[in-house]
JSON list of C-alpha atoms and ligand atoms in Angstrom, two decimals:
[
{"chain": "A", "resi": 1, "resn": "MET", "atom": "CA", "xyz": [0.00, 0.00, 0.00]},
{"chain": "A", "resi": 2, "resn": "LYS", "atom": "CA", "xyz": [1.30, 3.44, -0.91]},
{"chain": "A", "resi": 3, "resn": "ASN", "atom": "CA", "xyz": [1.76, 6.21, 1.64]},
{"chain": "A", "resi": 4, "resn": "ILE", "atom": "CA", "xyz": [-1.34, 8.20, 0.71]},
{"chain": "A", "resi": 5, "resn": "PHE", "atom": "CA", "xyz": [-2.99, 10.70, 3.05]},
{"chain": "A", "resi": 6, "resn": "VAL", "atom": "CA", "xyz": [-5.93, 12.98, 2.31]},
{"chain": "A", "resi": 7, "resn": "LEU", "atom": "CA", "xyz": [-6.22, 16.58, 3.43]},
{"chain": "A", "resi": 8, "resn": "ARG", "atom": "CA", "xyz": [-9.83, 17.73, 3.57]},
{"chain": "A", "resi": 9, "resn": "LEU", "atom": "CA", "xyz": [-9.88, 21.54, 3.53]},
{"chain": "A", "resi": 10, "resn": "GLY", "atom": "CA", "xyz": [-12.57, 23.87, 4.85]},
{"chain": "A", "resi": 11, "resn": "HIS", "atom": "CA", "xyz": [-14.64, 21.37, 6.83]},
{"chain": "A", "resi": 12, "resn": "ARG", "atom": "CA", "xyz": [-17.68, 23.04, 8.41]},
{"chain": "A", "resi": 13, "resn": "PRO", "atom": "CA", "xyz": [-19.07, 20.63, 11.06]},
{"chain": "A", "resi": 14, "resn": "LEU", "atom": "CA", "xyz": [-22.73, 21.42, 10.49]},
{"chain": "A", "resi": 15, "resn": "ARG", "atom": "CA", "xyz": [-22.80, 21.72, 6.71]},
{"chain": "A", "resi": 16, "resn": "ASP", "atom": "CA", "xyz": [-20.14, 19.23, 5.67]},
{"chain": "A", "resi": 17, "resn": "LYS", "atom": "CA", "xyz": [-20.61, 16.47, 8.23]},
{"chain": "A", "resi": 18, "resn": "ARG", "atom": "CA", "xyz": [-21.93, 13.89, 5.78]},
{"chain": "A", "resi": 19, "resn": "VAL", "atom": "CA", "xyz": [-19.65, 14.74, 2.86]},
{"chain": "A", "resi": 20, "resn": "THR", "atom": "CA", "xyz": [-16.49, 14.79, 4.99]},
{"chain": "A", "resi": 21, "resn": "THR", "atom": "CA", "xyz": [-17.53, 11.45, 6.51]},
{"chain": "A", "resi": 22, "resn": "HIS", "atom": "CA", "xyz": [-17.85, 10.07, 3.00]},
{"chain": "A", "resi": 23, "resn": "VAL", "atom": "CA", "xyz": [-14.45, 11.50, 1.99]},
{"chain": "A", "resi": 24, "resn": "ALA", "atom": "CA", "xyz": [-12.93, 9.70, 4.99]},
{"chain": "A", "resi": 25, "resn": "LEU", "atom": "CA", "xyz": [-14.73, 6.43, 4.25]},
{"chain": "A", "resi": 26, "resn": "VAL", "atom": "CA", "xyz": [-13.60, 6.51, 0.62]},
{"chain": "A", "resi": 27, "resn": "ALA", "atom": "CA", "xyz": [-10.04, 7.27, 1.72]},
{"chain": "A", "resi": 28, "resn": "ARG", "atom": "CA", "xyz": [-10.02, 4.24, 4.07]},
{"chain": "A", "resi": 29, "resn": "ALA", "atom": "CA", "xyz": [-11.82, 1.85, 1.71]},
{"chain": "A", "resi": 30, "resn": "PHE", "atom": "CA", "xyz": [-9.72, 2.69, -1.34]},
{"chain": "A", "resi": 31, "resn": "GLY", "atom": "CA", "xyz": [-6.21, 2.54, 0.03]},
{"chain": "A", "resi": 32, "resn": "ALA", "atom": "CA", "xyz": [-5.24, 5.75, 1.82]},
{"chain": "A", "resi": 33, "resn": "LYS", "atom": "CA", "xyz": [-3.50, 5.53, 5.18]},
{"chain": "A", "resi": 34, "resn": "GLY", "atom": "CA", "xyz": [-5.28, 8.43, 6.80]},
{"chain": "A", "resi": 35, "resn": "ILE", "atom": "CA", "xyz": [-7.11, 11.72, 6.60]},
{"chain": "A", "resi": 36, "resn": "TYR", "atom": "CA", "xyz": [-6.43, 15.16, 8.03]},
{"chain": "A", "resi": 37, "resn": "VAL", "atom": "CA", "xyz": [-9.52, 17.29, 8.42]},
{"chain": "A", "resi": 38, "resn": "ASP", "atom": "CA", "xyz": [-9.06, 21.06, 8.51]},
{"chain": "A", "resi": 39, "resn": "GLY", "atom": "CA", "xyz": [-11.29, 22.20, 11.38]},
{"chain": "A", "resi": 40, "resn": "LYS", "atom": "CA", "xyz": [-12.50, 20.94, 14.74]},
{"chain": "A", "resi": 41, "resn": "ASP", "atom": "CA", "xyz": [-14.98, 18.07, 14.79]},
{"chain": "A", "resi": 42, "resn": "GLN", "atom": "CA", "xyz": [-14.45, 15.40, 17.40]},
{"chain": "A", "resi": 43, "resn": "LYS", "atom": "CA", "xyz": [-17.77, 13.73, 16.56]},
{"chain": "A", "resi": 44, "resn": "LEU", "atom": "CA", "xyz": [-16.60, 13.10, 13.02]},
{"chain": "A", "resi": 45, "resn": "VAL", "atom": "CA", "xyz": [-13.34, 11.59, 14.27]},
{"chain": "A", "resi": 46, "resn": "GLU", "atom": "CA", "xyz": [-15.25, 9.28, 16.63]},
{"chain": "A", "resi": 47, "resn": "LYS", "atom": "CA", "xyz": [-17.61, 8.22, 13.86]},
{"chain": "A", "resi": 48, "resn": "ILE", "atom": "CA", "xyz": [-14.75, 7.17, 11.57]},
{"chain": "A", "resi": 49, "resn": "LYS", "atom": "CA", "xyz": [-13.04, 5.40, 14.46]},
{"chain": "A", "resi": 50, "resn": "ASP", "atom": "CA", "xyz": [-16.25, 3.43, 15.10]},
{"chain": "A", "resi": 51, "resn": "VAL", "atom": "CA", "xyz": [-16.25, 2.29, 11.48]},
{"chain": "A", "resi": 52, "resn": "ILE", "atom": "CA", "xyz": [-12.59, 1.29, 11.76]},
{"chain": "A", "resi": 53, "resn": "SER", "atom": "CA", "xyz": [-13.21, -0.62, 14.97]},
{"chain": "A", "resi": 54, "resn": "LEU", "atom": "CA", "xyz": [-15.90, -2.73, 13.28]},
{"chain": "A", "resi": 55, "resn": "TRP", "atom": "CA", "xyz": [-14.68, -2.95, 9.68]},
{"chain": "A", "resi": 56, "resn": "GLY", "atom": "CA", "xyz": [-10.92, -2.88, 10.33]},
{"chain": "A", "resi": 57, "resn": "GLY", "atom": "CA", "xyz": [-7.99, -0.76, 9.26]},
{"chain": "A", "resi": 58, "resn": "SER", "atom": "CA", "xyz": [-6.62, 0.30, 12.63]},
{"chain": "A", "resi": 59, "resn": "TYR", "atom": "CA", "xyz": [-3.57, 1.77, 10.83]},
{"chain": "A", "resi": 60, "resn": "PHE", "atom": "CA", "xyz": [-5.89, 4.42, 9.29]},
{"chain": "A", "resi": 61, "resn": "GLN", "atom": "CA", "xyz": [-5.27, 7.79, 10.95]},
{"chain": "A", "resi": 62, "resn": "VAL", "atom": "CA", "xyz": [-8.02, 10.35, 11.42]},
{"chain": "A", "resi": 63, "resn": "GLU", "atom": "CA", "xyz": [-6.98, 13.71, 12.75]},
{"chain": "A", "resi": 64, "resn": "THR", "atom": "CA", "xyz": [-8.40, 17.21, 12.79]},
{"chain": "A", "resi": 65, "resn": "ILE", "atom": "CA", "xyz": [-5.81, 19.93, 12.26]},
{"chain": "A", "resi": 66, "resn": "ALA", "atom": "CA", "xyz": [-5.72, 23.68, 12.78]},
{"chain": "A", "resi": 67, "resn": "ASP", "atom": "CA", "xyz": [-2.94, 24.57, 10.36]},
{"chain": "A", "resi": 68, "resn": "PRO", "atom": "CA", "xyz": [-3.35, 22.79, 6.98]},
{"chain": "A", "resi": 69, "resn": "LYS", "atom": "CA", "xyz": [-0.73, 25.03, 5.31]},
{"chain": "A", "resi": 70, "resn": "LYS", "atom": "CA", "xyz": [1.88, 23.81, 7.78]},
{"chain": "A", "resi": 71, "resn": "LEU", "atom": "CA", "xyz": [0.98, 20.20, 6.88]},
{"chain": "A", "resi": 72, "resn": "VAL", "atom": "CA", "xyz": [1.41, 20.92, 3.16]},
{"chain": "A", "resi": 73, "resn": "LYS", "atom": "CA", "xyz": [4.77, 22.64, 3.72]},
{"chain": "A", "resi": 74, "resn": "THR", "atom": "CA", "xyz": [6.05, 19.81, 5.94]},
{"chain": "A", "resi": 75, "resn": "TRP", "atom": "CA", "xyz": [4.87, 17.15, 3.47]},
{"chain": "A", "resi": 76, "resn": "LYS", "atom": "CA", "xyz": [6.75, 18.86, 0.65]},
{"chain": "A", "resi": 77, "resn": "ALA", "atom": "CA", "xyz": [9.84, 19.49, 2.78]},
{"chain": "A", "resi": 78, "resn": "LYS", "atom": "CA", "xyz": [10.01, 15.74, 3.47]},
{"chain": "A", "resi": 79, "resn": "GLY", "atom": "CA", "xyz": [10.01, 15.01, -0.28]},
{"chain": "A", "resi": 80, "resn": "GLY", "atom": "CA", "xyz": [6.34, 14.05, -0.60]},
{"chain": "A", "resi": 81, "resn": "THR", "atom": "CA", "xyz": [4.05, 15.06, -3.44]},
{"chain": "A", "resi": 82, "resn": "ILE", "atom": "CA", "xyz": [1.02, 17.31, -3.17]},
{"chain": "A", "resi": 83, "resn": "ILE", "atom": "CA", "xyz": [-1.85, 16.48, -5.50]},
{"chain": "A", "resi": 84, "resn": "HIS", "atom": "CA", "xyz": [-4.69, 18.97, -5.39]},
{"chain": "A", "resi": 85, "resn": "LEU", "atom": "CA", "xyz": [-7.94, 17.71, -6.89]},
{"chain": "A", "resi": 86, "resn": "THR", "atom": "CA", "xyz": [-9.68, 20.51, -8.74]},
{"chain": "A", "resi": 87, "resn": "MET", "atom": "CA", "xyz": [-11.84, 20.79, -11.85]},
{"chain": "A", "resi": 88, "resn": "TYR", "atom": "CA", "xyz": [-9.39, 23.48, -13.07]},
{"chain": "A", "resi": 89, "resn": "GLY", "atom": "CA", "xyz": [-6.40, 21.12, -13.15]},
{"chain": "A", "resi": 90, "resn": "ILE", "atom": "CA", "xyz": [-4.91, 18.78, -15.73]},
{"chain": "A", "resi": 91, "resn": "ASN", "atom": "CA", "xyz": [-7.36, 16.05, -16.56]},
{"chain": "A", "resi": 92, "resn": "LEU", "atom": "CA", "xyz": [-6.44, 12.75, -14.86]},
{"chain": "A", "resi": 93, "resn": "PRO", "atom": "CA", "xyz": [-5.97, 10.62, -18.01]},
{"chain": "A", "resi": 94, "resn": "GLN", "atom": "CA", "xyz": [-3.14, 12.98, -19.01]},
{"chain": "A", "resi": 95, "resn": "VAL", "atom": "CA", "xyz": [-1.22, 12.62, -15.72]},
{"chain": "A", "resi": 96, "resn": "GLN", "atom": "CA", "xyz": [-2.13, 9.19, -14.41]},
{"chain": "A", "resi": 97, "resn": "ASP", "atom": "CA", "xyz": [1.06, 7.51, -15.72]},
{"chain": "A", "resi": 98, "resn": "ARG", "atom": "CA", "xyz": [3.13, 10.08, -13.82]},
{"chain": "A", "resi": 99, "resn": "VAL", "atom": "CA", "xyz": [1.02, 9.77, -10.69]},
{"chain": "A", "resi": 100, "resn": "GLN", "atom": "CA", "xyz": [1.08, 5.95, -10.66]},
{"chain": "A", "resi": 101, "resn": "HIS", "atom": "CA", "xyz": [4.84, 6.05, -10.02]},
{"chain": "A", "resi": 102, "resn": "LEU", "atom": "CA", "xyz": [4.46, 8.12, -6.87]},
{"chain": "A", "resi": 103, "resn": "ASP", "atom": "CA", "xyz": [4.44, 6.56, -3.39]},
{"chain": "A", "resi": 104, "resn": "ASN", "atom": "CA", "xyz": [4.13, 9.42, -0.99]},
{"chain": "A", "resi": 105, "resn": "ILE", "atom": "CA", "xyz": [1.15, 11.63, -1.76]},
{"chain": "A", "resi": 106, "resn": "LEU", "atom": "CA", "xyz": [-0.96, 14.14, 0.13]},
{"chain": "A", "resi": 107, "resn": "VAL", "atom": "CA", "xyz": [-4.24, 14.41, -1.79]},
{"chain": "A", "resi": 108, "resn": "VAL", "atom": "CA", "xyz": [-5.90, 17.75, -1.13]},
{"chain": "A", "resi": 109, "resn": "VAL", "atom": "CA", "xyz": [-9.66, 18.15, -1.58]},
{"chain": "A", "resi": 110, "resn": "GLY", "atom": "CA", "xyz": [-11.77, 21.23, -0.88]},
{"chain": "A", "resi": 111, "resn": "ALA", "atom": "CA", "xyz": [-15.26, 21.92, 0.37]},
{"chain": "A", "resi": 112, "resn": "GLU", "atom": "CA", "xyz": [-16.02, 25.39, -1.00]},
{"chain": "A", "resi": 113, "resn": "LYS", "atom": "CA", "xyz": [-13.58, 27.73, -2.71]},
{"chain": "A", "resi": 114, "resn": "VAL", "atom": "CA", "xyz": [-9.96, 26.64, -2.23]},
{"chain": "A", "resi": 115, "resn": "GLU", "atom": "CA", "xyz": [-7.35, 29.39, -1.67]},
{"chain": "A", "resi": 116, "resn": "GLY", "atom": "CA", "xyz": [-4.94, 30.11, -4.53]},
{"chain": "A", "resi": 117, "resn": "TRP", "atom": "CA", "xyz": [-2.04, 29.17, -2.20]},
{"chain": "A", "resi": 118, "resn": "TYR", "atom": "CA", "xyz": [-2.92, 25.46, -2.58]},
{"chain": "A", "resi": 119, "resn": "TYR", "atom": "CA", "xyz": [-2.93, 25.71, -6.39]},
{"chain": "A", "resi": 120, "resn": "HIS", "atom": "CA", "xyz": [0.60, 27.13, -6.22]},
{"chain": "A", "resi": 121, "resn": "MET", "atom": "CA", "xyz": [1.91, 24.66, -3.66]},
{"chain": "A", "resi": 122, "resn": "ALA", "atom": "CA", "xyz": [0.51, 21.60, -5.45]},
{"chain": "A", "resi": 123, "resn": "ASP", "atom": "CA", "xyz": [2.97, 19.58, -7.51]},
{"chain": "A", "resi": 124, "resn": "ILE", "atom": "CA", "xyz": [0.06, 18.77, -9.79]},
{"chain": "A", "resi": 125, "resn": "ASN", "atom": "CA", "xyz": [-3.45, 20.20, -9.85]},
{"chain": "A", "resi": 126, "resn": "VAL", "atom": "CA", "xyz": [-5.43, 17.21, -11.09]},
{"chain": "A", "resi": 127, "resn": "ALA", "atom": "CA", "xyz": [-8.93, 17.32, -12.55]},
{"chain": "A", "resi": 128, "resn": "VAL", "atom": "CA", "xyz": [-11.20, 14.32, -12.62]},
{"chain": "A", "resi": 129, "resn": "SER", "atom": "CA", "xyz": [-12.81, 15.71, -15.76]},
{"chain": "A", "resi": 130, "resn": "ASN", "atom": "CA", "xyz": [-12.98, 19.49, -16.06]},
{"chain": "A", "resi": 131, "resn": "GLN", "atom": "CA", "xyz": [-16.58, 19.52, -14.90]},
{"chain": "A", "resi": 132, "resn": "PRO", "atom": "CA", "xyz": [-17.78, 20.47, -11.41]},
{"chain": "A", "resi": 133, "resn": "HIS", "atom": "CA", "xyz": [-18.88, 17.55, -9.21]},
{"chain": "A", "resi": 134, "resn": "SER", "atom": "CA", "xyz": [-17.86, 16.30, -5.80]},
{"chain": "A", "resi": 135, "resn": "GLU", "atom": "CA", "xyz": [-14.77, 15.71, -3.64]},
{"chain": "A", "resi": 136, "resn": "VAL", "atom": "CA", "xyz": [-16.08, 12.23, -2.84]},
{"chain": "A", "resi": 137, "resn": "ALA", "atom": "CA", "xyz": [-16.28, 11.23, -6.50]},
{"chain": "A", "resi": 138, "resn": "ALA", "atom": "CA", "xyz": [-12.98, 12.95, -7.35]},
{"chain": "A", "resi": 139, "resn": "LEU", "atom": "CA", "xyz": [-11.11, 11.16, -4.56]},
{"chain": "A", "resi": 140, "resn": "ALA", "atom": "CA", "xyz": [-12.61, 7.76, -5.40]},
{"chain": "A", "resi": 141, "resn": "ILE", "atom": "CA", "xyz": [-11.71, 7.97, -9.08]},
{"chain": "A", "resi": 142, "resn": "PHE", "atom": "CA", "xyz": [-8.26, 9.38, -8.33]},
{"chain": "A", "resi": 143, "resn": "LEU", "atom": "CA", "xyz": [-7.45, 6.48, -5.96]},
{"chain": "A", "resi": 144, "resn": "ASP", "atom": "CA", "xyz": [-8.86, 3.98, -8.43]},
{"chain": "A", "resi": 145, "resn": "ARG", "atom": "CA", "xyz": [-6.57, 5.23, -11.22]},
{"chain": "A", "resi": 146, "resn": "LEU", "atom": "CA", "xyz": [-3.63, 5.47, -8.84]},
{"chain": "A", "resi": 147, "resn": "TYR", "atom": "CA", "xyz": [-4.01, 1.82, -7.76]},
{"chain": "A", "resi": 148, "resn": "LYS", "atom": "CA", "xyz": [-5.16, 0.69, -11.24]},
{"chain": "A", "resi": 149, "resn": "GLY", "atom": "CA", "xyz": [-8.30, -0.84, -9.71]},
{"chain": "A", "resi": 150, "resn": "GLU", "atom": "CA", "xyz": [-6.43, -3.07, -7.25]},
{"chain": "A", "resi": 151, "resn": "GLU", "atom": "CA", "xyz": [-7.82, -1.17, -4.26]},
{"chain": "A", "resi": 152, "resn": "LEU", "atom": "CA", "xyz": [-11.19, -2.86, -4.85]},
{"chain": "A", "resi": 153, "resn": "ASN", "atom": "CA", "xyz": [-9.69, -6.09, -3.48]},
{"chain": "A", "resi": 154, "resn": "ILE", "atom": "CA", "xyz": [-8.52, -4.48, -0.25]},
{"chain": "A", "resi": 155, "resn": "MET", "atom": "CA", "xyz": [-8.85, -6.73, 2.85]},
{"chain": "A", "resi": 156, "resn": "PHE", "atom": "CA", "xyz": [-8.79, -5.50, 6.44]},
{"chain": "A", "resi": 157, "resn": "GLY", "atom": "CA", "xyz": [-7.27, -8.31, 8.50]},
{"chain": "A", "resi": 158, "resn": "ASP", "atom": "CA", "xyz": [-8.38, -6.76, 11.78]},
{"chain": "A", "resi": 159, "resn": "SER", "atom": "CA", "xyz": [-12.09, -6.41, 10.96]},
{"chain": "A", "resi": 160, "resn": "LYS", "atom": "CA", "xyz": [-14.77, -7.81, 13.29]},
{"chain": "A", "resi": 161, "resn": "ILE", "atom": "CA", "xyz": [-17.25, -8.12, 10.47]},
{"chain": "A", "resi": 162, "resn": "LYS", "atom": "CA", "xyz": [-16.98, -9.48, 6.96]},
{"chain": "A", "resi": 163, "resn": "VAL", "atom": "CA", "xyz": [-19.36, -9.42, 4.03]},
{"chain": "A", "resi": 164, "resn": "ILE", "atom": "CA", "xyz": [-19.95, -12.71, 2.25]},
{"chain": "A", "resi": 165, "resn": "PRO", "atom": "CA", "xyz": [-20.55, -11.49, -1.30]},
{"chain": "A", "resi": 166, "resn": "MET", "atom": "CA", "xyz": [-23.62, -12.87, -3.00]},
{"chain": "A", "resi": 167, "resn": "GLU", "atom": "CA", "xyz": [-25.73, -12.05, -6.01]},
{"chain": "A", "resi": 168, "resn": "ARG", "atom": "CA", "xyz": [-28.90, -11.66, -3.93]},
{"chain": "A", "resi": 169, "resn": "GLY", "atom": "CA", "xyz": [-29.46, -11.11, -0.23]},
{"chain": "A", "resi": 170, "resn": "LYS", "atom": "CA", "xyz": [-27.12, -9.95, 2.52]},
{"chain": "A", "resi": 171, "resn": "LYS", "atom": "CA", "xyz": [-24.76, -12.10, 4.50]},
{"chain": "A", "resi": 172, "resn": "VAL", "atom": "CA", "xyz": [-22.17, -10.99, 7.04]},
{"chain": "A", "resi": 173, "resn": "ILE", "atom": "CA", "xyz": [-20.13, -12.91, 9.56]},
{"chain": "A", "resi": 174, "resn": "ARG", "atom": "CA", "xyz": [-19.03, -11.37, 12.83]},
{"chain": "A", "resi": 175, "resn": "SER", "atom": "CA", "xyz": [-16.15, -12.52, 14.93]},
{"chain": "A", "resi": 176, "resn": "ASP", "atom": "CA", "xyz": [-17.08, -10.52, 18.03]},
{"chain": "A", "resi": 177, "resn": "ASN", "atom": "CA", "xyz": [-20.54, -11.97, 18.78]},
{"chain": "A", "resi": 178, "resn": "GLY", "atom": "CA", "xyz": [-21.96, -8.46, 18.14]},
{"chain": "S", "resi": 201, "resn": "LIG", "atom": "C1", "xyz": [-18.05, 21.05, -4.42]},
{"chain": "S", "resi": 201, "resn": "LIG", "atom": "S1", "xyz": [-16.45, 21.32, -5.01]},
{"chain": "S", "resi": 201, "resn": "LIG", "atom": "C2", "xyz": [-16.20, 23.04, -4.84]},
{"chain": "S", "resi": 201, "resn": "LIG", "atom": "C3", "xyz": [-15.49, 23.63, -5.98]},
{"chain": "S", "resi": 201, "resn": "LIG", "atom": "C4", "xyz": [-15.35, 25.14, -5.87]},
{"chain": "S", "resi": 201, "resn": "LIG", "atom": "N1", "xyz": [-16.35, 25.77, -6.65]},
{"chain": "S", "resi": 201, "resn": "LIG", "atom": "C5", "xyz": [-13.95, 25.60, -6.26]},
{"chain": "S", "resi": 201, "resn": "LIG", "atom": "O1", "xyz": [-13.85, 26.55, -6.96]},
{"chain": "S", "resi": 201, "resn": "LIG", "atom": "O2", "xyz": [-12.99, 24.98, -5.84]},
{"chain": "S", "resi": 201, "resn": "LIG", "atom": "C6", "xyz": [-15.49, 20.68, -3.66]},
{"chain": "S", "resi": 201, "resn": "LIG", "atom": "C7", "xyz": [-14.25, 19.95, -4.05]},
{"chain": "S", "resi": 201, "resn": "LIG", "atom": "O3", "xyz": [-14.56, 18.87, -4.92]},
{"chain": "S", "resi": 201, "resn": "LIG", "atom": "C8", "xyz": [-13.42, 18.54, -5.70]},
{"chain": "S", "resi": 201, "resn": "LIG", "atom": "N2", "xyz": [-13.84, 18.52, -7.11]},
{"chain": "S", "resi": 201, "resn": "LIG", "atom": "C9", "xyz": [-15.02, 18.91, -7.61]},
{"chain": "S", "resi": 201, "resn": "LIG", "atom": "N3", "xyz": [-15.04, 18.73, -8.94]},
{"chain": "S", "resi": 201, "resn": "LIG", "atom": "C10", "xyz": [-13.83, 18.22, -9.28]},
{"chain": "S", "resi": 201, "resn": "LIG", "atom": "C11", "xyz": [-13.25, 17.81, -10.51]},
{"chain": "S", "resi": 201, "resn": "LIG", "atom": "N4", "xyz": [-13.89, 17.88, -11.67]},
{"chain": "S", "resi": 201, "resn": "LIG", "atom": "N5", "xyz": [-11.99, 17.33, -10.49]},
{"chain": "S", "resi": 201, "resn": "LIG", "atom": "C12", "xyz": [-11.31, 17.23, -9.31]},
{"chain": "S", "resi": 201, "resn": "LIG", "atom": "N6", "xyz": [-11.82, 17.60, -8.13]},
{"chain": "S", "resi": 201, "resn": "LIG", "atom": "C13", "xyz": [-13.07, 18.08, -8.11]},
{"chain": "S", "resi": 201, "resn": "LIG", "atom": "C14", "xyz": [-12.36, 19.61, -5.40]},
{"chain": "S", "resi": 201, "resn": "LIG", "atom": "O4", "xyz": [-11.42, 19.10, -4.50]},
{"chain": "S", "resi": 201, "resn": "LIG", "atom": "C15", "xyz": [-13.20, 20.74, -4.79]},
{"chain": "S", "resi": 201, "resn": "LIG", "atom": "O5", "xyz": [-12.44, 21.55, -3.95]}
]
């Protein structure tokens, strides 16, 4: 698994609760090692930790941070790459070969308008099509191209619950008598 972290900018606890939760769930499910959320929201952190406790992935870090610019500067100073997902960037098919060789990426996604500073600091501003849509969709497709689809087979060895895939119906097994 690559060293991929997500930085979710501009989280507003009341308005963005659901979308930021989905950004975090996509990050965990599709092969990131953690998420930094710009803003204070302990409830959100607890919610993601509850999912991790049941579905596994205890390595996945969830942290709220007060100074996202410091994180970006530190990430770059340590030799990591900043990928900012924005509809104004270079469309993903044109940069995916370059991106697939990278191991150490901070993927930045916004909520509302993202400050120009992030566009300048990014090593690549990547668009997932040049049409407006959602940070959840953009992150999912970015991770899928980065891992060439292999993230869909991800297994969490420490999960307490496991889905038994079937064409019809729902079956899960639990190892914790829950
Ligand atoms: C709802 S959009 C807000 C976009 C906002 N109007 C702006 O100017 O940045 C929230 C986030 O979704 C992501 N996003 C939306 N459309 C995208 C696209 N086509 N490609 C990549 N990321 C996208 C970006 O990270 C963006 O900051």
